[in-house]
Amino acid sequence: MNTKDKIWLLNYLEKRKWWLQEETKKVDKKILRLEKDFFFFSLYSHFSTPAFHKLIPAHLIPAELRRL
């Protein structure tokens, strides 16, 4: 393997590493969103009473959960 090939390989690996880090960030954001939705769903399903709706205003509850 000559120097030119080694440089190309290192550049490729750096770009691949950066891409994987970006994809990991996207997945982490999706996981956080799912955890947040699950938290609200748990609250909403266990405390779905008029008093509960006064505690958490409707605009703070994700639209997907309000449709349940």
PDB file of N, CA and C in Angstrom:
ATOM      1  N   MET A   1       0.856  -1.175   0.000  1.00  0.00           N
ATOM      2  CA  MET A   1       0.000   0.000   0.000  1.00  0.00           C
ATOM      3  C   MET A   1       0.899   1.235   0.000  1.00  0.00           C
ATOM      4  N   ASN A   2       0.686   2.094  -0.966  1.00  0.00           N
ATOM      5  CA  ASN A   2       1.543   3.279  -1.031  1.00  0.00           C
ATOM      6  C   ASN A   2       0.956   4.424  -0.191  1.00  0.00           C
ATOM      7  N   THR A   3       1.696   5.494  -0.104  1.00  0.00           N
ATOM      8  CA  THR A   3       1.310   6.633   0.734  1.00  0.00           C
ATOM      9  C   THR A   3      -0.006   7.250   0.280  1.00  0.00           C
ATOM     10  N   LYS A   4      -0.202   7.349  -1.021  1.00  0.00           N
ATOM     11  CA  LYS A   4      -1.436   7.940  -1.554  1.00  0.00           C
ATOM     12  C   LYS A   4      -2.664   7.130  -1.117  1.00  0.00           C
ATOM     13  N   ASP A   5      -2.544   5.812  -1.165  1.00  0.00           N
ATOM     14  CA  ASP A   5      -3.640   4.940  -0.734  1.00  0.00           C
ATOM     15  C   ASP A   5      -3.902   5.073   0.765  1.00  0.00           C
ATOM     16  N   LYS A   6      -2.836   5.194   1.537  1.00  0.00           N
ATOM     17  CA  LYS A   6      -2.988   5.349   2.985  1.00  0.00           C
ATOM     18  C   LYS A   6      -3.696   6.658   3.319  1.00  0.00           C
ATOM     19  N   ILE A   7      -3.326   7.714   2.623  1.00  0.00           N
ATOM     20  CA  ILE A   7      -3.968   9.017   2.849  1.00  0.00           C
ATOM     21  C   ILE A   7      -5.445   8.938   2.481  1.00  0.00           C
ATOM     22  N   TRP A   8      -5.747   8.311   1.345  1.00  0.00           N
ATOM     23  CA  TRP A   8      -7.137   8.171   0.920  1.00  0.00           C
ATOM     24  C   TRP A   8      -7.933   7.384   1.952  1.00  0.00           C
ATOM     25  N   LEU A   9      -7.342   6.292   2.446  1.00  0.00           N
ATOM     26  CA  LEU A   9      -8.009   5.456   3.440  1.00  0.00           C
ATOM     27  C   LEU A   9      -8.253   6.224   4.734  1.00  0.00           C
ATOM     28  N   LEU A  10      -7.271   6.973   5.189  1.00  0.00           N
ATOM     29  CA  LEU A  10      -7.445   7.773   6.402  1.00  0.00           C
ATOM     30  C   LEU A  10      -8.548   8.813   6.227  1.00  0.00           C
ATOM     31  N   ASN A  11      -8.571   9.479   5.078  1.00  0.00           N
ATOM     32  CA  ASN A  11      -9.625  10.463   4.811  1.00  0.00           C
ATOM     33  C   ASN A  11     -10.997   9.805   4.787  1.00  0.00           C
ATOM     34  N   TYR A  12     -11.071   8.649   4.147  1.00  0.00           N
ATOM     35  CA  TYR A  12     -12.338   7.924   4.085  1.00  0.00           C
ATOM     36  C   TYR A  12     -12.806   7.546   5.487  1.00  0.00           C
ATOM     37  N   LEU A  13     -11.899   7.031   6.300  1.00  0.00           N
ATOM     38  CA  LEU A  13     -12.259   6.618   7.658  1.00  0.00           C
ATOM     39  C   LEU A  13     -12.689   7.808   8.512  1.00  0.00           C
ATOM     40  N   GLU A  14     -12.045   8.950   8.334  1.00  0.00           N
ATOM     41  CA  GLU A  14     -12.446  10.157   9.067  1.00  0.00           C
ATOM     42  C   GLU A  14     -13.861  10.588   8.682  1.00  0.00           C
ATOM     43  N   LYS A  15     -14.134  10.577   7.371  1.00  0.00           N
ATOM     44  CA  LYS A  15     -15.484  10.938   6.912  1.00  0.00           C
ATOM     45  C   LYS A  15     -16.512   9.949   7.425  1.00  0.00           C
ATOM     46  N   ARG A  16     -16.185   8.681   7.407  1.00  0.00           N
ATOM     47  CA  ARG A  16     -17.099   7.633   7.897  1.00  0.00           C
ATOM     48  C   ARG A  16     -17.350   7.810   9.392  1.00  0.00           C
ATOM     49  N   LYS A  17     -16.318   8.117  10.127  1.00  0.00           N
ATOM     50  CA  LYS A  17     -16.453   8.348  11.568  1.00  0.00           C
ATOM     51  C   LYS A  17     -17.386   9.527  11.822  1.00  0.00           C
ATOM     52  N   TRP A  18     -17.191  10.622  11.088  1.00  0.00           N
ATOM     53  CA  TRP A  18     -18.045  11.804  11.239  1.00  0.00           C
ATOM     54  C   TRP A  18     -19.490  11.452  10.910  1.00  0.00           C
ATOM     55  N   TRP A  19     -19.717  10.707   9.818  1.00  0.00           N
ATOM     56  CA  TRP A  19     -21.067  10.332   9.401  1.00  0.00           C
ATOM     57  C   TRP A  19     -21.738   9.481  10.476  1.00  0.00           C
ATOM     58  N   LEU A  20     -21.004   8.531  11.038  1.00  0.00           N
ATOM     59  CA  LEU A  20     -21.565   7.677  12.089  1.00  0.00           C
ATOM     60  C   LEU A  20     -21.919   8.488  13.332  1.00  0.00           C
ATOM     61  N   GLN A  21     -21.095   9.475  13.663  1.00  0.00           N
ATOM     62  CA  GLN A  21     -21.406  10.330  14.808  1.00  0.00           C
ATOM     63  C   GLN A  21     -22.683  11.125  14.559  1.00  0.00           C
ATOM     64  N   GLU A  22     -22.855  11.633  13.342  1.00  0.00           N
ATOM     65  CA  GLU A  22     -24.066  12.384  12.997  1.00  0.00           C
ATOM     66  C   GLU A  22     -25.300  11.486  13.058  1.00  0.00           C
ATOM     67  N   GLU A  23     -25.183  10.275  12.561  1.00  0.00           N
ATOM     68  CA  GLU A  23     -26.308   9.334  12.600  1.00  0.00           C
ATOM     69  C   GLU A  23     -26.645   8.969  14.044  1.00  0.00           C
ATOM     70  N   THR A  24     -25.629   8.826  14.877  1.00  0.00           N
ATOM     71  CA  THR A  24     -25.854   8.527  16.289  1.00  0.00           C
ATOM     72  C   THR A  24     -26.607   9.667  16.963  1.00  0.00           C
ATOM     73  N   LYS A  25     -26.265  10.904  16.637  1.00  0.00           N
ATOM     74  CA  LYS A  25     -26.972  12.058  17.197  1.00  0.00           C
ATOM     75  C   LYS A  25     -28.442  12.034  16.799  1.00  0.00           C
ATOM     76  N   LYS A  26     -28.724  11.698  15.538  1.00  0.00           N
ATOM     77  CA  LYS A  26     -30.112  11.634  15.073  1.00  0.00           C
ATOM     78  C   LYS A  26     -30.894  10.570  15.835  1.00  0.00           C
ATOM     79  N   VAL A  27     -30.273   9.409  16.020  1.00  0.00           N
ATOM     80  CA  VAL A  27     -30.935   8.321  16.739  1.00  0.00           C
ATOM     81  C   VAL A  27     -31.164   8.717  18.196  1.00  0.00           C
ATOM     82  N   ASP A  28     -30.187   9.370  18.810  1.00  0.00           N
ATOM     83  CA  ASP A  28     -30.337   9.817  20.191  1.00  0.00           C
ATOM     84  C   ASP A  28     -31.507  10.782  20.331  1.00  0.00           C
ATOM     85  N   LYS A  29     -31.669  11.691  19.364  1.00  0.00           N
ATOM     86  CA  LYS A  29     -32.793  12.631  19.397  1.00  0.00           C
ATOM     87  C   LYS A  29     -34.121  11.893  19.291  1.00  0.00           C
ATOM     88  N   LYS A  30     -34.173  10.879  18.430  1.00  0.00           N
ATOM     89  CA  LYS A  30     -35.408  10.098  18.282  1.00  0.00           C
ATOM     90  C   LYS A  30     -35.724   9.343  19.561  1.00  0.00           C
ATOM     91  N   ILE A  31     -34.695   8.797  20.202  1.00  0.00           N
ATOM     92  CA  ILE A  31     -34.896   8.074  21.460  1.00  0.00           C
ATOM     93  C   ILE A  31     -35.422   9.022  22.528  1.00  0.00           C
ATOM     94  N   LEU A  32     -34.844  10.215  22.625  1.00  0.00           N
ATOM     95  CA  LEU A  32     -35.323  11.187  23.603  1.00  0.00           C
ATOM     96  C   LEU A  32     -36.774  11.564  23.335  1.00  0.00           C
ATOM     97  N   ARG A  33     -37.138  11.731  22.075  1.00  0.00           N
ATOM     98  CA  ARG A  33     -38.516  12.058  21.705  1.00  0.00           C
ATOM     99  C   ARG A  33     -39.462  10.930  22.119  1.00  0.00           C
ATOM    100  N   LEU A  34     -39.058   9.685  21.868  1.00  0.00           N
ATOM    101  CA  LEU A  34     -39.890   8.547  22.258  1.00  0.00           C
ATOM    102  C   LEU A  34     -40.036   8.459  23.772  1.00  0.00           C
ATOM    103  N   GLU A  35     -38.950   8.714  24.495  1.00  0.00           N
ATOM    104  CA  GLU A  35     -39.022   8.694  25.957  1.00  0.00           C
ATOM    105  C   GLU A  35     -39.964   9.779  26.460  1.00  0.00           C
ATOM    106  N   LYS A  36     -39.893  10.959  25.861  1.00  0.00           N
ATOM    107  CA  LYS A  36     -40.779  12.059  26.247  1.00  0.00           C
ATOM    108  C   LYS A  36     -42.235  11.686  25.953  1.00  0.00           C
ATOM    109  N   ASP A  37     -42.488  11.145  24.761  1.00  0.00           N
ATOM    110  CA  ASP A  37     -43.848  10.739  24.404  1.00  0.00           C
ATOM    111  C   ASP A  37     -44.363   9.660  25.344  1.00  0.00           C
ATOM    112  N   PHE A  38     -43.511   8.695  25.680  1.00  0.00           N
ATOM    113  CA  PHE A  38     -43.929   7.636  26.587  1.00  0.00           C
ATOM    114  C   PHE A  38     -44.246   8.202  27.966  1.00  0.00           C
ATOM    115  N   PHE A  39     -43.439   9.157  28.425  1.00  0.00           N
ATOM    116  CA  PHE A  39     -43.689   9.789  29.718  1.00  0.00           C
ATOM    117  C   PHE A  39     -45.058  10.458  29.728  1.00  0.00           C
ATOM    118  N   PHE A  40     -45.352  11.252  28.694  1.00  0.00           N
ATOM    119  CA  PHE A  40     -46.650  11.915  28.627  1.00  0.00           C
ATOM    120  C   PHE A  40     -47.784  10.908  28.473  1.00  0.00           C
ATOM    121  N   PHE A  41     -47.563   9.856  27.691  1.00  0.00           N
ATOM    122  CA  PHE A  41     -48.592   8.834  27.528  1.00  0.00           C
ATOM    123  C   PHE A  41     -48.888   8.173  28.864  1.00  0.00           C
ATOM    124  N   SER A  42     -47.840   7.879  29.639  1.00  0.00           N
ATOM    125  CA  SER A  42     -48.031   7.259  30.954  1.00  0.00           C
ATOM    126  C   SER A  42     -48.844   8.168  31.862  1.00  0.00           C
ATOM    127  N   LEU A  43     -48.459   9.431  31.907  1.00  0.00           N
ATOM    128  CA  LEU A  43     -49.222  10.378  32.721  1.00  0.00           C
ATOM    129  C   LEU A  43     -50.660  10.488  32.236  1.00  0.00           C
ATOM    130  N   TYR A  44     -50.809  10.622  30.937  1.00  0.00           N
ATOM    131  CA  TYR A  44     -52.127  10.826  30.342  1.00  0.00           C
ATOM    132  C   TYR A  44     -53.032   9.628  30.584  1.00  0.00           C
ATOM    133  N   SER A  45     -52.500   8.422  30.442  1.00  0.00           N
ATOM    134  CA  SER A  45     -53.334   7.235  30.599  1.00  0.00           C
ATOM    135  C   SER A  45     -53.668   6.961  32.061  1.00  0.00           C
ATOM    136  N   HIS A  46     -52.761   7.271  32.977  1.00  0.00           N
ATOM    137  CA  HIS A  46     -53.013   6.985  34.388  1.00  0.00           C
ATOM    138  C   HIS A  46     -53.827   8.073  35.077  1.00  0.00           C
ATOM    139  N   PHE A  47     -53.707   9.278  34.608  1.00  0.00           N
ATOM    140  CA  PHE A  47     -54.375  10.387  35.275  1.00  0.00           C
ATOM    141  C   PHE A  47     -55.287  11.146  34.318  1.00  0.00           C
ATOM    142  N   SER A  48     -56.002  10.435  33.477  1.00  0.00           N
ATOM    143  CA  SER A  48     -56.855  11.088  32.490  1.00  0.00           C
ATOM    144  C   SER A  48     -58.172  11.507  33.144  1.00  0.00           C
ATOM    145  N   THR A  49     -58.090  12.553  33.921  1.00  0.00           N
ATOM    146  CA  THR A  49     -59.262  13.093  34.617  1.00  0.00           C
ATOM    147  C   THR A  49     -59.315  14.588  34.360  1.00  0.00           C
ATOM    148  N   PRO A  50     -60.470  15.217  34.602  1.00  0.00           N
ATOM    149  CA  PRO A  50     -60.542  16.673  34.411  1.00  0.00           C
ATOM    150  C   PRO A  50     -59.514  17.435  35.253  1.00  0.00           C
ATOM    151  N   ALA A  51     -59.245  16.950  36.467  1.00  0.00           N
ATOM    152  CA  ALA A  51     -58.264  17.627  37.319  1.00  0.00           C
ATOM    153  C   ALA A  51     -56.868  17.554  36.696  1.00  0.00           C
ATOM    154  N   PHE A  52     -56.557  16.430  36.097  1.00  0.00           N
ATOM    155  CA  PHE A  52     -55.261  16.271  35.441  1.00  0.00           C
ATOM    156  C   PHE A  52     -55.119  17.251  34.289  1.00  0.00           C
ATOM    157  N   HIS A  53     -56.185  17.446  33.538  1.00  0.00           N
ATOM    158  CA  HIS A  53     -56.123  18.353  32.393  1.00  0.00           C
ATOM    159  C   HIS A  53     -55.911  19.800  32.831  1.00  0.00           C
ATOM    160  N   LYS A  54     -56.266  20.102  34.053  1.00  0.00           N
ATOM    161  CA  LYS A  54     -55.988  21.451  34.567  1.00  0.00           C
ATOM    162  C   LYS A  54     -54.507  21.583  34.948  1.00  0.00           C
ATOM    163  N   LEU A  55     -53.886  20.465  35.350  1.00  0.00           N
ATOM    164  CA  LEU A  55     -52.472  20.496  35.733  1.00  0.00           C
ATOM    165  C   LEU A  55     -51.563  20.669  34.526  1.00  0.00           C
ATOM    166  N   ILE A  56     -51.854  19.943  33.462  1.00  0.00           N
ATOM    167  CA  ILE A  56     -51.027  20.015  32.255  1.00  0.00           C
ATOM    168  C   ILE A  56     -51.895  20.550  31.120  1.00  0.00           C
ATOM    169  N   PRO A  57     -51.635  21.767  30.685  1.00  0.00           N
ATOM    170  CA  PRO A  57     -52.428  22.352  29.602  1.00  0.00           C
ATOM    171  C   PRO A  57     -52.336  21.516  28.320  1.00  0.00           C
ATOM    172  N   ALA A  58     -53.394  21.527  27.557  1.00  0.00           N
ATOM    173  CA  ALA A  58     -53.483  20.702  26.344  1.00  0.00           C
ATOM    174  C   ALA A  58     -52.361  20.993  25.352  1.00  0.00           C
ATOM    175  N   HIS A  59     -51.920  22.241  25.266  1.00  0.00           N
ATOM    176  CA  HIS A  59     -50.881  22.553  24.279  1.00  0.00           C
ATOM    177  C   HIS A  59     -49.523  21.944  24.634  1.00  0.00           C
ATOM    178  N   LEU A  60     -49.352  21.488  25.871  1.00  0.00           N
ATOM    179  CA  LEU A  60     -48.100  20.835  26.260  1.00  0.00           C
ATOM    180  C   LEU A  60     -48.123  19.330  25.998  1.00  0.00           C
ATOM    181  N   ILE A  61     -49.307  18.781  25.758  1.00  0.00           N
ATOM    182  CA  ILE A  61     -49.429  17.353  25.485  1.00  0.00           C
ATOM    183  C   ILE A  61     -49.260  17.148  23.985  1.00  0.00           C
ATOM    184  N   PRO A  62     -48.363  16.257  23.575  1.00  0.00           N
ATOM    185  CA  PRO A  62     -48.164  16.034  22.138  1.00  0.00           C
ATOM    186  C   PRO A  62     -49.473  15.682  21.433  1.00  0.00           C
ATOM    187  N   ALA A  63     -49.622  16.140  20.211  1.00  0.00           N
ATOM    188  CA  ALA A  63     -50.863  15.960  19.454  1.00  0.00           C
ATOM    189  C   ALA A  63     -51.243  14.487  19.318  1.00  0.00           C
ATOM    190  N   GLU A  64     -50.249  13.602  19.170  1.00  0.00           N
ATOM    191  CA  GLU A  64     -50.546  12.178  19.021  1.00  0.00           C
ATOM    192  C   GLU A  64     -51.284  11.641  20.249  1.00  0.00           C
ATOM    193  N   LEU A  65     -50.926  12.156  21.420  1.00  0.00           N
ATOM    194  CA  LEU A  65     -51.550  11.667  22.652  1.00  0.00           C
ATOM    195  C   LEU A  65     -52.930  12.277  22.863  1.00  0.00           C
ATOM    196  N   ARG A  66     -53.122  13.501  22.413  1.00  0.00           N
ATOM    197  CA  ARG A  66     -54.431  14.127  22.581  1.00  0.00           C
ATOM    198  C   ARG A  66     -55.499  13.411  21.772  1.00  0.00           C
ATOM    199  N   ARG A  67     -55.089  12.733  20.699  1.00  0.00           N
ATOM    200  CA  ARG A  67     -56.049  12.026  19.858  1.00  0.00           C
ATOM    201  C   ARG A  67     -56.484  10.702  20.470  1.00  0.00           C
ATOM    202  N   LEU A  68     -55.791  10.218  21.493  1.00  0.00           N
ATOM    203  CA  LEU A  68     -56.127   8.907  22.084  1.00  0.00           C
ATOM    204  C   LEU A  68     -57.441   8.945  22.819  1.00  0.00           C
TER     205      LEU A  68
END
